[in-house]
Each structure stands twice: as structure tokens, then as C-alpha cells.
C-alpha atoms as an extended CHARMM CRD file, in Angstrom:
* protein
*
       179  EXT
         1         1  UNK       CA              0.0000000000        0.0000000000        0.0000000000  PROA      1               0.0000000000
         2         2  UNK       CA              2.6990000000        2.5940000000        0.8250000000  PROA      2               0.0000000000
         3         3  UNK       CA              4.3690000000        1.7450000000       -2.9310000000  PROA      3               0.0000000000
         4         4  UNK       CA              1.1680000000        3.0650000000       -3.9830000000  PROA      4               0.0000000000
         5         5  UNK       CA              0.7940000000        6.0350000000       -2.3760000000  PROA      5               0.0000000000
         6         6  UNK       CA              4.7220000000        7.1030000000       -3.2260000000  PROA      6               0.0000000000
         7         7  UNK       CA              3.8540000000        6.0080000000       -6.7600000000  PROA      7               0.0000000000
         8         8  UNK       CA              0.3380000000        8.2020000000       -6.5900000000  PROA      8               0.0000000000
         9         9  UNK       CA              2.3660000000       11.5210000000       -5.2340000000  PROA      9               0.0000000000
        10        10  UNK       CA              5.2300000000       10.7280000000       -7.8820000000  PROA      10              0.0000000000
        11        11  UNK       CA              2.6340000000       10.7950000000      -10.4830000000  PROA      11              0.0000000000
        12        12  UNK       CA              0.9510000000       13.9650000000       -9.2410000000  PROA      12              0.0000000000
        13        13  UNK       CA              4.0590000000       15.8210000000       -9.1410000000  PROA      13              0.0000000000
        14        14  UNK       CA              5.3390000000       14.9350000000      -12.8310000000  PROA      14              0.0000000000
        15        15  UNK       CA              1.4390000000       16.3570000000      -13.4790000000  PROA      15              0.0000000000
        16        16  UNK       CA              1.7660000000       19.2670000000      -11.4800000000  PROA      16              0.0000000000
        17        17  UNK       CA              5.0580000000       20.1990000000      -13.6170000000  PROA      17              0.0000000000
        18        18  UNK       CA              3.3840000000       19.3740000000      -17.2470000000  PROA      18              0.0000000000
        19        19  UNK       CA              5.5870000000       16.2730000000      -17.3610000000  PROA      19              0.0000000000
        20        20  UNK       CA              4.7190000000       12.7150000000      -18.0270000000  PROA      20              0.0000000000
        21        21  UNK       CA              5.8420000000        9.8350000000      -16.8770000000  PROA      21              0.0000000000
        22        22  UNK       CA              6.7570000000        8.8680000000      -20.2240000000  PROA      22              0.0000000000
        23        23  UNK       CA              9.2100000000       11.7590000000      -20.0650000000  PROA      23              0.0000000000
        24        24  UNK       CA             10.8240000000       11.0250000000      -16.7230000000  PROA      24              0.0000000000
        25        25  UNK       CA             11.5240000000        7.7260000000      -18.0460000000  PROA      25              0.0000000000
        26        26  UNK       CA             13.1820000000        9.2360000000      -21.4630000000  PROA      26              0.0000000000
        27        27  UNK       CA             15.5150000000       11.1150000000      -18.6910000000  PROA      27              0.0000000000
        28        28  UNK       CA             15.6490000000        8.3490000000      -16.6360000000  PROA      28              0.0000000000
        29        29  UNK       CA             17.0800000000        6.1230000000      -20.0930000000  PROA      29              0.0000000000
        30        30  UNK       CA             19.8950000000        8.8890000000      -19.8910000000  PROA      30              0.0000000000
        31        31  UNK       CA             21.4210000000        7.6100000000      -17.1650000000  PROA      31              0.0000000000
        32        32  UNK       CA             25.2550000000        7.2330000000      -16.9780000000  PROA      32              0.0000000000
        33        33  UNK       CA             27.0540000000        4.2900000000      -15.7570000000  PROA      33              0.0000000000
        34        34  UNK       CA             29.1200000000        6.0650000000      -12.8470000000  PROA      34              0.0000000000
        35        35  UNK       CA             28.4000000000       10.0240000000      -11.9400000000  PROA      35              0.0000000000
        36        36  UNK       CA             29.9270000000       12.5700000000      -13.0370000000  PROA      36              0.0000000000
        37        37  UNK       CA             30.9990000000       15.4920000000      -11.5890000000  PROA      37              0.0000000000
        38        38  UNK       CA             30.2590000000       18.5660000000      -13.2470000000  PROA      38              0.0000000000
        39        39  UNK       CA             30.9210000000       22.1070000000      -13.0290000000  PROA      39              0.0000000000
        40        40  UNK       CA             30.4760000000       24.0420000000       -9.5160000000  PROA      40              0.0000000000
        41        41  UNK       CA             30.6760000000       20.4470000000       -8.2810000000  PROA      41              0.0000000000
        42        42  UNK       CA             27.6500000000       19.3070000000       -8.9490000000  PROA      42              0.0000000000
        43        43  UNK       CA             28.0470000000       15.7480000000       -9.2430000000  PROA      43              0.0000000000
        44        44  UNK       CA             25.3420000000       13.5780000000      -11.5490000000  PROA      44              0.0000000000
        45        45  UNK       CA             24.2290000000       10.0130000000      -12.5320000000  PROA      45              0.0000000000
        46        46  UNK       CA             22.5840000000       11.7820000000      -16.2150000000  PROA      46              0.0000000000
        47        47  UNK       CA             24.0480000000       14.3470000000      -18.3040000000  PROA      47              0.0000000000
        48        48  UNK       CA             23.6880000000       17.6440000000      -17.5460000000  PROA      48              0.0000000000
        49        49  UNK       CA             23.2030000000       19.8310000000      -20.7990000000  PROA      49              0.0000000000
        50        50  UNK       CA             24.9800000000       23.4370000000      -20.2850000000  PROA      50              0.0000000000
        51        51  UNK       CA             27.4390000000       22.0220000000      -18.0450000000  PROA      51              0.0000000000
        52        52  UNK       CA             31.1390000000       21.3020000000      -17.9910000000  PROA      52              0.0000000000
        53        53  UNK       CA             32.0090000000       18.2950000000      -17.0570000000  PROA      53              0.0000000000
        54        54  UNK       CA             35.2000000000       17.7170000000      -14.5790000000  PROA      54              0.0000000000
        55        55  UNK       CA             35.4560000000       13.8940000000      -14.3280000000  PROA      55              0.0000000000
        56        56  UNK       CA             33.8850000000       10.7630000000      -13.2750000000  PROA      56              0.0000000000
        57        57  UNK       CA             33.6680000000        9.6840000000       -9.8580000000  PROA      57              0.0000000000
        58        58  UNK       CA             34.7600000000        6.2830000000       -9.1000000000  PROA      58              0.0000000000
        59        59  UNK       CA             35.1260000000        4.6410000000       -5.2880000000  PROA      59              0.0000000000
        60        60  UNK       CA             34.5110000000        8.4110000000       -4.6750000000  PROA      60              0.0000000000
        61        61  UNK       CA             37.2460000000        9.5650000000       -6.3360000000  PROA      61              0.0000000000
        62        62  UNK       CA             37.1590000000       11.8030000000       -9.0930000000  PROA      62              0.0000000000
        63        63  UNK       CA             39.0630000000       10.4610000000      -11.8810000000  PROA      63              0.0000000000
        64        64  UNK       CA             39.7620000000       13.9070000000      -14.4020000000  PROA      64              0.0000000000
        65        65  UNK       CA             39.3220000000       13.3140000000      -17.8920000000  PROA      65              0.0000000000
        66        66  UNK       CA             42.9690000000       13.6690000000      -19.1940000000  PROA      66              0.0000000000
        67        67  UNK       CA             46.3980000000       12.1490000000      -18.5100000000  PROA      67              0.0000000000
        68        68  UNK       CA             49.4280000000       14.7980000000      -18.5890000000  PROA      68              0.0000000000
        69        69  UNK       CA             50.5520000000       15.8030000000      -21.7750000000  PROA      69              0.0000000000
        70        70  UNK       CA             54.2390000000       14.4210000000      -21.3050000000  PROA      70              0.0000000000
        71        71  UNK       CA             55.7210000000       11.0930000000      -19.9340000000  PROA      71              0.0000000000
        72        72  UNK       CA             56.9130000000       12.4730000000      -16.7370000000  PROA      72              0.0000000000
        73        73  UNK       CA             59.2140000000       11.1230000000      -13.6010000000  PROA      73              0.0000000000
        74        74  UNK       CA             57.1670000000       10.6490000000      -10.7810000000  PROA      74              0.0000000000
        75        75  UNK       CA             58.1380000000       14.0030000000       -8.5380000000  PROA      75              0.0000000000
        76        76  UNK       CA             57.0960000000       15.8220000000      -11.3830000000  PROA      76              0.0000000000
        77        77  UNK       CA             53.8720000000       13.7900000000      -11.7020000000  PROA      77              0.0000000000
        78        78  UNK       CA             53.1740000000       14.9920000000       -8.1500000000  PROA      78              0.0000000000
        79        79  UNK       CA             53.7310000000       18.5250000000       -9.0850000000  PROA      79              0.0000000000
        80        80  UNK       CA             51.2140000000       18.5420000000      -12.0190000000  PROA      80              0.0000000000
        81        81  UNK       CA             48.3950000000       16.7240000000      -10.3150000000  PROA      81              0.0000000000
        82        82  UNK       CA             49.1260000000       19.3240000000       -7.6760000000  PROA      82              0.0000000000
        83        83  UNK       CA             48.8400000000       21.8140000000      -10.2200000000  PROA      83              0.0000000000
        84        84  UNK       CA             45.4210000000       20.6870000000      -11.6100000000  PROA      84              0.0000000000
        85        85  UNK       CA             42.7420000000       22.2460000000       -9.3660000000  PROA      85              0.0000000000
        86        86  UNK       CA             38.6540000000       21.3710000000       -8.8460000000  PROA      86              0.0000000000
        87        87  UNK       CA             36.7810000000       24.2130000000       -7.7100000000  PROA      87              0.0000000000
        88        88  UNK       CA             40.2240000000       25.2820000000       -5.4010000000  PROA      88              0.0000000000
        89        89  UNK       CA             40.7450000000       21.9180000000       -4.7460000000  PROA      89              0.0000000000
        90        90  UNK       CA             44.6130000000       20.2550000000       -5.7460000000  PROA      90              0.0000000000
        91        91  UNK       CA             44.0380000000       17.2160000000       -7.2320000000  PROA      91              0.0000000000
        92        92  UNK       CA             46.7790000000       13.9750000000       -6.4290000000  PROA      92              0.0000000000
        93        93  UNK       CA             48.5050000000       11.3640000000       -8.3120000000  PROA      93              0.0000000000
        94        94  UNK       CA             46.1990000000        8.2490000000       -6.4340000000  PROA      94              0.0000000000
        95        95  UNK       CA             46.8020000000        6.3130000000       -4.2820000000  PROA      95              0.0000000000
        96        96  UNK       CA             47.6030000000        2.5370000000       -4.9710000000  PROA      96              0.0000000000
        97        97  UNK       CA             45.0720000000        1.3660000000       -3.0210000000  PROA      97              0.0000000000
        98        98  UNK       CA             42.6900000000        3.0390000000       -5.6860000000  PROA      98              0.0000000000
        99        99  UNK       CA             43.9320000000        2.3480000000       -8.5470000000  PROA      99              0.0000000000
       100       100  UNK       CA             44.1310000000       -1.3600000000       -7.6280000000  PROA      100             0.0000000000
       101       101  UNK       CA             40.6160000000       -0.6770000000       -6.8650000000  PROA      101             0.0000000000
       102       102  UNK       CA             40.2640000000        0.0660000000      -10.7800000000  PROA      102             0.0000000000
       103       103  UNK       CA             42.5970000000       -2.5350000000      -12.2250000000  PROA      103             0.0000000000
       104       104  UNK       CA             40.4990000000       -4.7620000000      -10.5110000000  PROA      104             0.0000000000
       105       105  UNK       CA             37.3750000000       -3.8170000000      -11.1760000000  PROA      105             0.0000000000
       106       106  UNK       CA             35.2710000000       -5.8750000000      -14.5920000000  PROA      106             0.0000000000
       107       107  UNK       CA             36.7940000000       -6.0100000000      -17.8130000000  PROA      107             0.0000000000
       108       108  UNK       CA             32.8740000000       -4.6340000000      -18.1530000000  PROA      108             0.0000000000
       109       109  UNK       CA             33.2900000000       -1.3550000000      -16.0350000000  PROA      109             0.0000000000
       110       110  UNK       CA             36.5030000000       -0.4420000000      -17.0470000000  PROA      110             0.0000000000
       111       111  UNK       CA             35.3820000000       -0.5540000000      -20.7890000000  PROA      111             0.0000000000
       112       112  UNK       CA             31.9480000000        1.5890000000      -19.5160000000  PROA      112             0.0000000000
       113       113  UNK       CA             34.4080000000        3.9540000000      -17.7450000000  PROA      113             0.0000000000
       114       114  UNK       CA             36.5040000000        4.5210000000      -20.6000000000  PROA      114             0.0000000000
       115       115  UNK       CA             33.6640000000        4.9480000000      -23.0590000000  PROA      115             0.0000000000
       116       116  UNK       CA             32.3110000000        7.9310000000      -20.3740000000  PROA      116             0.0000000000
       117       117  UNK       CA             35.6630000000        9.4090000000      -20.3080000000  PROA      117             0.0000000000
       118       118  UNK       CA             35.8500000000        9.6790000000      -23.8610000000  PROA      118             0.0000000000
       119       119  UNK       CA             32.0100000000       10.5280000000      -24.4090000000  PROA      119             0.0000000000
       120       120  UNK       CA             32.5620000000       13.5140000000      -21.7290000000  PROA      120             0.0000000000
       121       121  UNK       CA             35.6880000000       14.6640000000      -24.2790000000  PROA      121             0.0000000000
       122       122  UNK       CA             38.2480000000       13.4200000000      -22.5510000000  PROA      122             0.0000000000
       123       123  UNK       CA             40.5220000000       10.4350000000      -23.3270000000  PROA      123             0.0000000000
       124       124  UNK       CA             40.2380000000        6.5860000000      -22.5100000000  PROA      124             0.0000000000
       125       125  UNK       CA             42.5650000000        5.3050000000      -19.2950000000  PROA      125             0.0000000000
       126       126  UNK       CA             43.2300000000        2.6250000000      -21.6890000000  PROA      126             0.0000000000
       127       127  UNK       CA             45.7960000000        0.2440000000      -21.4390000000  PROA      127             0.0000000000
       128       128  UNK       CA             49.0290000000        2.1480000000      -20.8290000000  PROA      128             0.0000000000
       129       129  UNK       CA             51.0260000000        2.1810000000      -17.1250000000  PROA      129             0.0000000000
       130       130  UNK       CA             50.6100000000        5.3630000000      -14.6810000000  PROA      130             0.0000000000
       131       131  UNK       CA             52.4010000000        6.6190000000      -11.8370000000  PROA      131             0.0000000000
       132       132  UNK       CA             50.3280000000        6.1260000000       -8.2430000000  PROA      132             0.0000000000
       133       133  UNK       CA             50.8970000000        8.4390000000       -5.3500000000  PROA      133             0.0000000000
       134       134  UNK       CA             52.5650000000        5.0960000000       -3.1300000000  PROA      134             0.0000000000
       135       135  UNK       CA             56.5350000000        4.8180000000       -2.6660000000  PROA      135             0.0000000000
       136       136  UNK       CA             57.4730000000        1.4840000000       -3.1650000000  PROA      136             0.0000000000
       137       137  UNK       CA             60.7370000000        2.5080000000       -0.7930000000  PROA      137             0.0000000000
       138       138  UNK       CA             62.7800000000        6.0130000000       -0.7140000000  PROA      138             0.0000000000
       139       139  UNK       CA             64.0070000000        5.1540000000       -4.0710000000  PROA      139             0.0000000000
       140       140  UNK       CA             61.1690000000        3.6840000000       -6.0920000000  PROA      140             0.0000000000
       141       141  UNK       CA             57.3070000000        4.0960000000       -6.5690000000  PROA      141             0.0000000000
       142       142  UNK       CA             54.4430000000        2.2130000000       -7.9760000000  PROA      142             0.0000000000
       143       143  UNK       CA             52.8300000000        2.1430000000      -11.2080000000  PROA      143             0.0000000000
       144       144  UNK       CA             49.5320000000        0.6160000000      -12.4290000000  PROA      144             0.0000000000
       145       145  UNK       CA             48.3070000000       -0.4100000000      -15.6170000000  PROA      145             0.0000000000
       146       146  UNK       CA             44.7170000000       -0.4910000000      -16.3510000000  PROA      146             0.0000000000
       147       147  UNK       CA             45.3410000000       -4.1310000000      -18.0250000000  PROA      147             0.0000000000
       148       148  UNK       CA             46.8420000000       -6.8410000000      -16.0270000000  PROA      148             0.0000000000
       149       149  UNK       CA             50.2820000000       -6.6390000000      -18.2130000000  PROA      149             0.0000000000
       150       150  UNK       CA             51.5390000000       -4.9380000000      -14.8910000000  PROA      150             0.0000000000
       151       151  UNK       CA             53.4410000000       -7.7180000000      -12.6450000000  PROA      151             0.0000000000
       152       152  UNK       CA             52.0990000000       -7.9670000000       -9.5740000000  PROA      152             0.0000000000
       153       153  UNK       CA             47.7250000000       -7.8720000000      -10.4620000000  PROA      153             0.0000000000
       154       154  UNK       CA             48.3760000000       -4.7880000000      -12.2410000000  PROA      154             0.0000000000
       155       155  UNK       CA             51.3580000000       -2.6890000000      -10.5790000000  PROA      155             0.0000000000
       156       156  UNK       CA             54.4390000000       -2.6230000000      -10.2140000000  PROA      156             0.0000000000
       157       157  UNK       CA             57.3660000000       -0.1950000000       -8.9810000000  PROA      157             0.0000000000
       158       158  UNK       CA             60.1240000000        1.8430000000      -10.8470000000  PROA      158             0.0000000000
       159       159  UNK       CA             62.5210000000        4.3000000000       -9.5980000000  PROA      159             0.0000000000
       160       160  UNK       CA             61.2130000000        7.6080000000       -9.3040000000  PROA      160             0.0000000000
       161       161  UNK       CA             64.5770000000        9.3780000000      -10.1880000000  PROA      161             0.0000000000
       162       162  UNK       CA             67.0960000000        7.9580000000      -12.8850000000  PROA      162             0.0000000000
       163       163  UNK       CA             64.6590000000        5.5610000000      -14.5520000000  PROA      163             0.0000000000
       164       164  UNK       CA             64.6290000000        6.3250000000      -18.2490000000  PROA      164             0.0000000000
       165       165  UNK       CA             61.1240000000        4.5250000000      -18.0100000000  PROA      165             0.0000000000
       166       166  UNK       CA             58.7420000000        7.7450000000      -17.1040000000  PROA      166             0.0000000000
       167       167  UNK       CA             55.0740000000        7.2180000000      -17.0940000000  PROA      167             0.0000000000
       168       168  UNK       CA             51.5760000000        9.6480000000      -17.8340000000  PROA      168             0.0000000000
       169       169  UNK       CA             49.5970000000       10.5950000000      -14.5750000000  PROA      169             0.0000000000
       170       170  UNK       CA             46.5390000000       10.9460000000      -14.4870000000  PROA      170             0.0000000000
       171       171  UNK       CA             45.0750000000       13.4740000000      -11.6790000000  PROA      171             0.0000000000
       172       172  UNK       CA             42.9980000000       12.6780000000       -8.6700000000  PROA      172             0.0000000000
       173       173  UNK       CA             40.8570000000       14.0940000000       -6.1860000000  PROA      173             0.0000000000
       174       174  UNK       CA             39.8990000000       12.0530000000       -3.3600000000  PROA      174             0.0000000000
       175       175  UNK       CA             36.3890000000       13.0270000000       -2.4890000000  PROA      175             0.0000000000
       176       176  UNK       CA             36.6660000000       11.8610000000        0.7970000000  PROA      176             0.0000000000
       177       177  UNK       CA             39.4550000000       14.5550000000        1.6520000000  PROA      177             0.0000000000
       178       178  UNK       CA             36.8130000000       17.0340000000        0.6830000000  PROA      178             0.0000000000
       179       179  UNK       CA             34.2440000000       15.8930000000        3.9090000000  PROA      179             0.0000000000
């Protein structure tokens, strides 16, 4: 009975509004695989038209919609995530614990997250290896790849100063930082 009466007000409203339910399920068919976060921060499970959008969200991280333009070391990967700022906010490399998080995650979502990055105009994470925010020791750091190529379930470590193996970054903001 109470699924009625919800149903009944739900109705009423879309009425009230000139809408039909027809047309709240054309938005609802809009619906994105993981929100977005647009703009102000407003964050989003359908487009929003009129709106830029920042990145998709993803274990409540915001993942941006670019790598860095350059191959970098990974201090210098740091300093550009640093650099890259959401409404005032500095964005981070990741942590390892996230991005393992990702590399983990379906074959499935990983393909639906790429396809949103790209449909948002920003590029695919793909299959290529990028620096994490985690020191392996003082001398090295860790790296994940999107595809299992990585050693160790997706990661592994390279120095973070002489290796002639630099890596993209892409930038970060931990949502939960933000509470």
C-alpha cells in the first residue's frame, strides 16, 4: 500500500510540472554508468546539458578526464596533479590502493568507464602504465596499468629518479578529503 501512495504523489508531481511519466523515463534512459561530476561540483548520474564536465567519480574519487601531456618522472607527476585544481581543490597522483581498486574492477566497467571518459571529451585510461601516489621505498614508486600486463595484479614499482622509463599521470581528487 505505501508503494502506492509514493507512486500516486510521484505521479501527481510529474502532473503538477506538465511532465509525463513517459518523459521522466526518457531522462531516466539517460542515465550514466558512474556520476559525473560537473561544473560548480555538482556531481550527476545523467548528463547535464549546459554544463562542464570535470570527471567521473569512481570509489569516490574523481578520476579527471585527461592524462598529462608528457611522460613524466614521478616528482614531477606529483607537481602537475598538484597543479590541476577542482573548484580550489589540488588534485593527487592516487593512491595505490585506488587504482588497484580500478585494475580490478570488470573487464565490463573499465570498458563503460573509458567509453564515459571519452564521451565527456576526454581520453580513454586505456591500457598504458601510470604513476600512483605510493613509494614502493625512498628510491622507487608504484605504477599501475589499467590491463593486467603490470606484474604484480596490475602494478608494479620503478625508480622515481634515474629511470629512463617515465610514465603519464593521471590526476585525482579524493572526495573523501573534501568531507
Amino acid at each position: 500500500m505505501e508503494i502506492e501512495k509514493v507512486l500516486q504523489q510521484a505521479k501527481e508531481l510529474l502532473e503538477s510540472a506538465n511532465l509525463t511519466v513517459d518523459d521522466l523515463v526518457q531522462y531516466c534512459e539517460k542515465g550514466l554508468p558512474f556520476e559525473v561530476m560537473y561544473e560548480g561540483m555538482v556531481r550527476s548520474w545523467v548528463s547535464l546539458e549546459g554544463k562542464k564536465p570535470l570527471g567521473v567519480i569512481f570509489e569516490n574519487h574523481l578520476i579527471t578526464l585527461k592524462d598529462s601531456p608528457d611522460k613524466v618522472d614521478w616528482y614531477k607527476a606529483k607537481d602537475y596533479c598538484r597543479s590541476v585544481k577542482i573548484d580550489g581543490h589540488a588534485c593527487s597522483v592516487g593512491k595505490l590502493r585506488f587504482w588497484k581498486k580500478l585494475v580490478n574492477s570488470s573487464w565490463k566497467q573499465k570498458e563503460a568507464l573509458d567509453c564515459l571518459l571519452i564521451r565527456l571529451g576526454g581520453t580513454a585510461l586505456g591500457v598504458k602504465r601510470r604513476w600512483s601516489s605510493s613509494e614502493y621505498d625512498t628510491y622507487g614508486a608504484w605504477v599501475f596499468c589499467t590491463d593486467t600486463g603490470a606484474g604484480q595484479g596490475g602494478v608494479s614499482f620503478y625508480s622515481k629518479y634515474y629511470d629512463n622509463r617515465n610514465f603519464v599521470v593521471r590526476p585525482v581528487l579524493d572526495l573523501s578529503d573534501l568531507s
